[in-house]
PDB file of C-alpha atoms in Angstrom:
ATOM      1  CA  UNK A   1    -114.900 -21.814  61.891  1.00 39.00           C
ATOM      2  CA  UNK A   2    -116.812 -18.813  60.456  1.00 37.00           C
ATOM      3  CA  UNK A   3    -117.755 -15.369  61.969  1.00 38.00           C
ATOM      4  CA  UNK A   4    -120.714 -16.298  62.775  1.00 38.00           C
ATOM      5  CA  UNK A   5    -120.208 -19.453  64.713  1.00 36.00           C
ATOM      6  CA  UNK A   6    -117.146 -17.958  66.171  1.00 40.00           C
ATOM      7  CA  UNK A   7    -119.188 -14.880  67.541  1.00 39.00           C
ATOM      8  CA  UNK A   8    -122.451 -17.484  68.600  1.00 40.00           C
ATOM      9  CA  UNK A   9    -120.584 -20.333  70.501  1.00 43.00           C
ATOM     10  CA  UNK A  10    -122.308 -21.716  72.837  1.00 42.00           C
ATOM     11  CA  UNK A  11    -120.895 -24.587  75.636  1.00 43.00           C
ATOM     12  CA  UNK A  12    -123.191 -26.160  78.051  1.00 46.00           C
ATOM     13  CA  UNK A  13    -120.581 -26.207  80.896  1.00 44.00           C
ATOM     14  CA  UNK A  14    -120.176 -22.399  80.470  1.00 44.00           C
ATOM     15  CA  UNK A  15    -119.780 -20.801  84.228  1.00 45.00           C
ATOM     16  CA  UNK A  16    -123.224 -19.305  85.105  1.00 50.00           C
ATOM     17  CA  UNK A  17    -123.319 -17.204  88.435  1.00 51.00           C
ATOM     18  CA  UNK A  18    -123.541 -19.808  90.715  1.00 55.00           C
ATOM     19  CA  UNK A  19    -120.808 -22.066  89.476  1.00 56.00           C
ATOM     20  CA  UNK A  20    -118.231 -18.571  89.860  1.00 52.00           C
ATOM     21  CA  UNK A  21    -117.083 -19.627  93.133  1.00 56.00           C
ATOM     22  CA  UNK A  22    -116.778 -23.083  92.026  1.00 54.00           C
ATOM     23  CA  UNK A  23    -114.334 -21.873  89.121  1.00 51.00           C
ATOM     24  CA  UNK A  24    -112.533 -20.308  90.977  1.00 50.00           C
ATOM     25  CA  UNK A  25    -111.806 -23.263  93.136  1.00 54.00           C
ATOM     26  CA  UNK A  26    -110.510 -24.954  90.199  1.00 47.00           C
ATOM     27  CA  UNK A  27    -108.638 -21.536  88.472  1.00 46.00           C
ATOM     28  CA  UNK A  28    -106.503 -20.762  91.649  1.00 45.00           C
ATOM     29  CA  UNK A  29    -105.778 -24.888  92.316  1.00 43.00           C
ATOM     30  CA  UNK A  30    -103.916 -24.564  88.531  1.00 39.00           C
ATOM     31  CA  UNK A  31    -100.578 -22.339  87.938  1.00 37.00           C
ATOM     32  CA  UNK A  32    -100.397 -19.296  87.078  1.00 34.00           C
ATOM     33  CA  UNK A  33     -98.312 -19.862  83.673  1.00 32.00           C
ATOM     34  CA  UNK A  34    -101.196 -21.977  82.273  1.00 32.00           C
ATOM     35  CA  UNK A  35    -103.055 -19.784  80.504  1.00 35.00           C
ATOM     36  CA  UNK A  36    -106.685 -20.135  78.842  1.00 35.00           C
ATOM     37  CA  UNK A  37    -105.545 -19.055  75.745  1.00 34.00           C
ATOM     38  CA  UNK A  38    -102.981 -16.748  74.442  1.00 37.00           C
ATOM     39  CA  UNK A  39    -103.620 -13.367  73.273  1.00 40.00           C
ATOM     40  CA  UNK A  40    -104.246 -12.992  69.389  1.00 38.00           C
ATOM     41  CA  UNK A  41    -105.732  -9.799  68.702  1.00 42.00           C
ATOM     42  CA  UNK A  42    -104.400  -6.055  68.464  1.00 47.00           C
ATOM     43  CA  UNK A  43    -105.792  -3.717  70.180  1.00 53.00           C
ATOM     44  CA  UNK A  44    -106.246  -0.835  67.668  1.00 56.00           C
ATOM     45  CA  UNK A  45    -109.442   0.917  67.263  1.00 63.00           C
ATOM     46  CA  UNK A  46    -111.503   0.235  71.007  1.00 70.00           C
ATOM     47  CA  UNK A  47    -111.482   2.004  73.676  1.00 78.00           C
ATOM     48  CA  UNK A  48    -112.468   1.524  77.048  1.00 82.00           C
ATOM     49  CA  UNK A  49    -112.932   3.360  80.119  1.00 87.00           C
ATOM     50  CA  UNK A  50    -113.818   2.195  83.786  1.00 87.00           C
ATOM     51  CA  UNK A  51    -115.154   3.333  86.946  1.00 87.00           C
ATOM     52  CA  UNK A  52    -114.602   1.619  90.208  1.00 89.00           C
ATOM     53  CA  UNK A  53    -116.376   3.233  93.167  1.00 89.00           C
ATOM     54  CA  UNK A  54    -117.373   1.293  96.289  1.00 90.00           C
ATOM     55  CA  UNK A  55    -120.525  -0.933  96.295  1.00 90.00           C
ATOM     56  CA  UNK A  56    -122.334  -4.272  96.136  1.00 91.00           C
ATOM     57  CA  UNK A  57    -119.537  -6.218  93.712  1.00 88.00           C
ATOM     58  CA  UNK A  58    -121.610  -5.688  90.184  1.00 91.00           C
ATOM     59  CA  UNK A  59    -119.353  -5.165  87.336  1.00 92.00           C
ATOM     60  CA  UNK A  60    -121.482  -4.080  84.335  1.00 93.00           C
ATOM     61  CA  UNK A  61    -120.708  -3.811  80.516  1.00 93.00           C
ATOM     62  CA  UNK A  62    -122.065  -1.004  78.775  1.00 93.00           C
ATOM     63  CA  UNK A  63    -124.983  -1.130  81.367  1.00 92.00           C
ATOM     64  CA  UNK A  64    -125.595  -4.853  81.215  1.00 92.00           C
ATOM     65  CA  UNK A  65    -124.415  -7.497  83.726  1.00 93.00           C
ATOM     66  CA  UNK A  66    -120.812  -8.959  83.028  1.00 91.00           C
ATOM     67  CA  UNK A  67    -122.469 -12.269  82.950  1.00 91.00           C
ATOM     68  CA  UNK A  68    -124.419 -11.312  79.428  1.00 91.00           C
ATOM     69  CA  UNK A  69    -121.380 -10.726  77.295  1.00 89.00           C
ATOM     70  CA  UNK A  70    -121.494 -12.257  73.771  1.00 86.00           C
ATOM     71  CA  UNK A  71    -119.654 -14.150  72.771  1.00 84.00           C
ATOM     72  CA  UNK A  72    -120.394 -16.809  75.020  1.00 86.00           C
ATOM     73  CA  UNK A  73    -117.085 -18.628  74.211  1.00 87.00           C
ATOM     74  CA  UNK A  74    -114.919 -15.876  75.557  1.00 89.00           C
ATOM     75  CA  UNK A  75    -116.819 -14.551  78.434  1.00 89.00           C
ATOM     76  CA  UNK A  76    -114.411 -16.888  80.553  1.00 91.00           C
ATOM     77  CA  UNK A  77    -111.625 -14.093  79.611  1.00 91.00           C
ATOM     78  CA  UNK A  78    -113.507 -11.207  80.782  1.00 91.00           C
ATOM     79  CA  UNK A  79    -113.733 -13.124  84.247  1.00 91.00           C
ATOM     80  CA  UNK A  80    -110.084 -13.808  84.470  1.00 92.00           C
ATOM     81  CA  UNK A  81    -109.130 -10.737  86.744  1.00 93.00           C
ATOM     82  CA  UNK A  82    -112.305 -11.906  88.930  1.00 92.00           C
ATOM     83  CA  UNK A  83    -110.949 -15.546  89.179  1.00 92.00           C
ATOM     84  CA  UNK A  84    -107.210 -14.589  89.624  1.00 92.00           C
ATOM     85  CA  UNK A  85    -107.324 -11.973  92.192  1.00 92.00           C
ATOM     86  CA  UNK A  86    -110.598 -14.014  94.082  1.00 90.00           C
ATOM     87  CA  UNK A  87    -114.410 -12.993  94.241  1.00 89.00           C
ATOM     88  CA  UNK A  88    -113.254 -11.600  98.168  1.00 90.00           C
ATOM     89  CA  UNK A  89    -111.274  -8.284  96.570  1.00 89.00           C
ATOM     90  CA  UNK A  90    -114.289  -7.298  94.018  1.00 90.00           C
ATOM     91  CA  UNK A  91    -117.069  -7.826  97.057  1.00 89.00           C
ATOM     92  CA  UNK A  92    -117.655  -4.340  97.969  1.00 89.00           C
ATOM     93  CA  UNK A  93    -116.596  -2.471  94.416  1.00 90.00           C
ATOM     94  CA  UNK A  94    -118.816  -1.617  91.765  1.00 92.00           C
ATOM     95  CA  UNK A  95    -116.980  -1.439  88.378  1.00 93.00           C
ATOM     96  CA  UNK A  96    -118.761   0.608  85.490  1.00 93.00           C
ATOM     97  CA  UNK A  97    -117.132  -0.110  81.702  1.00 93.00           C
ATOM     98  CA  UNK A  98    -117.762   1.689  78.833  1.00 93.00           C
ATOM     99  CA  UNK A  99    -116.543  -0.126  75.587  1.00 91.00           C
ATOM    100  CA  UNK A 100    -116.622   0.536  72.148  1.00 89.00           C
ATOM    101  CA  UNK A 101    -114.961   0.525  68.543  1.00 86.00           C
ATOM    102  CA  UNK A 102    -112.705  -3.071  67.538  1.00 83.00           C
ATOM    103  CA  UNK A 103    -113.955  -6.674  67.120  1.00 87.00           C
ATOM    104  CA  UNK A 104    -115.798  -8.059  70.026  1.00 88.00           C
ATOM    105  CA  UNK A 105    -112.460 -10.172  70.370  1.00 89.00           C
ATOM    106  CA  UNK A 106    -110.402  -6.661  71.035  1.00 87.00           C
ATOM    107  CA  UNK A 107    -113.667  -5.374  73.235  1.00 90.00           C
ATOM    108  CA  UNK A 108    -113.078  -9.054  75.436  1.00 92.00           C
ATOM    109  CA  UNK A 109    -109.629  -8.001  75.942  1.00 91.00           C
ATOM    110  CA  UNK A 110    -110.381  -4.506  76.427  1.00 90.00           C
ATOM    111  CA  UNK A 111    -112.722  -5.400  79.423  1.00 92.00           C
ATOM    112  CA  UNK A 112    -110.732  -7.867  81.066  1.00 92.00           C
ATOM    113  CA  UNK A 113    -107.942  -5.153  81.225  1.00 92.00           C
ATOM    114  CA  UNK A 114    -110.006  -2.309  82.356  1.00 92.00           C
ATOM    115  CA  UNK A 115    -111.480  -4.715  85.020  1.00 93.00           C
ATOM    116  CA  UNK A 116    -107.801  -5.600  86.301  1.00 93.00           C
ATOM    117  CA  UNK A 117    -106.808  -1.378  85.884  1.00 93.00           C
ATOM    118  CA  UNK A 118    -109.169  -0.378  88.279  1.00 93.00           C
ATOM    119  CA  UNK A 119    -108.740  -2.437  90.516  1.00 93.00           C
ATOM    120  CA  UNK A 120    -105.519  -1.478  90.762  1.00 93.00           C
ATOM    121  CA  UNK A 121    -106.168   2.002  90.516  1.00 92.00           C
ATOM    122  CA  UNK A 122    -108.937   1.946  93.256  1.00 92.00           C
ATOM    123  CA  UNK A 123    -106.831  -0.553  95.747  1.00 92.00           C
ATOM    124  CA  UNK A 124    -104.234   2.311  95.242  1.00 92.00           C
ATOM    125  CA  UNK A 125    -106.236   5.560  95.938  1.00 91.00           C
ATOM    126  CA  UNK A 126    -108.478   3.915  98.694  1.00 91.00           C
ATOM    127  CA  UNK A 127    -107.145   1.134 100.469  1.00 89.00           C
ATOM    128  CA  UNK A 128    -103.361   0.971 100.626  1.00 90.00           C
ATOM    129  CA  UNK A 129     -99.816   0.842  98.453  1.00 93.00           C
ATOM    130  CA  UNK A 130     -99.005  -2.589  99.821  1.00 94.00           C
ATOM    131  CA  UNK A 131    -102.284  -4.416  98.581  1.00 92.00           C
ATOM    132  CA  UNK A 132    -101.943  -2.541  95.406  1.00 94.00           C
ATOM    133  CA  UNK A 133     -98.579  -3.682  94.782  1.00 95.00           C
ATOM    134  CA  UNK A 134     -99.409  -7.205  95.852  1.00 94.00           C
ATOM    135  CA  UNK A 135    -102.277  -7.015  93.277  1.00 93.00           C
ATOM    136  CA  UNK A 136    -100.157  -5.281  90.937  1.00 94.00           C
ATOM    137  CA  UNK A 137     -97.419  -8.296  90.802  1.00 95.00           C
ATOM    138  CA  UNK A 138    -100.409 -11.409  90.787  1.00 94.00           C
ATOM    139  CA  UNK A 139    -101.878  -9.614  87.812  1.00 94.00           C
ATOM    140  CA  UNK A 140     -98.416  -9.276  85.931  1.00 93.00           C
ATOM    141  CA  UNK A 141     -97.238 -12.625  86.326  1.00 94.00           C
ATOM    142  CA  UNK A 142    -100.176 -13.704  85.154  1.00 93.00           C
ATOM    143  CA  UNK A 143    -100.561 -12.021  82.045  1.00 90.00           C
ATOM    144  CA  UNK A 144     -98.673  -8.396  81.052  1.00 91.00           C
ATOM    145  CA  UNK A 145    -101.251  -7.602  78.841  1.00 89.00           C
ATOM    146  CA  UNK A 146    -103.642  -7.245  81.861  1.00 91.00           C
ATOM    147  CA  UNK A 147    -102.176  -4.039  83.022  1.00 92.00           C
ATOM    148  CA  UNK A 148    -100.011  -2.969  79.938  1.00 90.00           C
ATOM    149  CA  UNK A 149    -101.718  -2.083  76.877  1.00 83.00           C
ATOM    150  CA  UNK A 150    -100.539  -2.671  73.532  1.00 79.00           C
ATOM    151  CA  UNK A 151     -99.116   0.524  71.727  1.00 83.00           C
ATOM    152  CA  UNK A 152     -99.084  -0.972  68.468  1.00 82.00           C
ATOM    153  CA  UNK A 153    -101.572   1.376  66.147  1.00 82.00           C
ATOM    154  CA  UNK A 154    -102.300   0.841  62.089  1.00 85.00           C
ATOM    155  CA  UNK A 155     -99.815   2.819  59.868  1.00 93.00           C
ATOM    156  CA  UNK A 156    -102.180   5.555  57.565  1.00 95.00           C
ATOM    157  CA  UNK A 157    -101.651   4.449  53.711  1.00 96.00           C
ATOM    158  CA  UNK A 158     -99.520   6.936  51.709  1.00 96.00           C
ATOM    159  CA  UNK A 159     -99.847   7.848  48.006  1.00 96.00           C
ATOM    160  CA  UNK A 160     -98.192   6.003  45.556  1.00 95.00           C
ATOM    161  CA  UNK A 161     -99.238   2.337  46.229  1.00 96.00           C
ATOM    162  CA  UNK A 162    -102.551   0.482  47.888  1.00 95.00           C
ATOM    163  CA  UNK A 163    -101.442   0.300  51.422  1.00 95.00           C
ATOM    164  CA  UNK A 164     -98.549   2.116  54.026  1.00 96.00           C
ATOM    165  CA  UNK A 165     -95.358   0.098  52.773  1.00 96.00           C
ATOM    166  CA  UNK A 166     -96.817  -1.580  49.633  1.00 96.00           C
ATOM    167  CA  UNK A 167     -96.063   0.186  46.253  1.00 96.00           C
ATOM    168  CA  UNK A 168     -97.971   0.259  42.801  1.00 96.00           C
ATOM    169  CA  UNK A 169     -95.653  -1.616  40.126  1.00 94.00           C
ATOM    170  CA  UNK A 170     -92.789   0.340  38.256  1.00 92.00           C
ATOM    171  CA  UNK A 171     -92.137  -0.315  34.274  1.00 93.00           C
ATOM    172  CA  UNK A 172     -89.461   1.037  32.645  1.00 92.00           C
ATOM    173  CA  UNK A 173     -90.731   0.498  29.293  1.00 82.00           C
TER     174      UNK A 173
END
């Protein structure tokens, strides 16, 4: 698969608005240790930062709808807080992300974190500790990487060779 039919996939049974509910029907009836797919990425360079504030349930990307992410092929992990936690909890919360910098397989995993972070963090300043916690423990046996980010970071090169570790050839003659 190339870049560019990885990054323009499109499927014809992909969830559209009115088959959310639907979905989620079918993502709580399977177990929580099956997985769509496992994370393969590092998140390095992106950053992300939401806002959750009360409202009419729209979650918006850079100022577009959730629902228009590209790629099409892993919009379904973007949604994955949504379907886990249930459509009921994210009724009257607007969430505002800002994302930028990384692939747009990082900026995927980036939302779908930032989505599950604040609702945490707004279940825990507005409502109460109990429903945060209960939220808290679905997300995490889910999937860690929901709430915990990965601290992993690129080493800077150093002098001497063509990357951090690697080093230019020695001759002794």
């Amino acid at each position: 698969m190339t870049l560019s039919t990885a990054r323009y996939c499109h499927h014809e049974d992909f969830p559209r608005d009115e088959e959310l509910s639907r979905l989620y029907d079918v993502f709580s009836s399977m177990s929580l240790i099956s997985r769509i797919s496992p994370p393969s990425f590092q998140e390095k360079d992106r950053h992300r930062v939401a806002f959750a504030k009360q409202g009419r349930g729209l979650i918006k990307v850079n100022g577009q709808p959730i629902e228009n992410i590209e790629p099409e092929c892993l919009r379904l992990k973007a949604f994955e807080p949504v379907l886990i936690l249930g459509q009921d909890k994210f009724a009257n919360l607007d969430i505002r992300i800002r994302v930028k910098g990384g692939g747009y397989t990082a900026q995927i995993y980036a939302i779908r974190s930032a989505i599950a972070k604040s609702i945490v963090a707004y279940y825990a300043k507005y409502v109460d500790e109990s429903a945060k916690n209960e939220l808290r423990a679905t997300l995490l046996a889910y999937d860690r990487n929901l709430l915990v980010a990965d601290p992993r970071r690129r080493e800077p090169k150093k002098y001497g060779g063509r990357g951090a570790r690697a080093r230019f050839q020695k001759s002794y003659r």
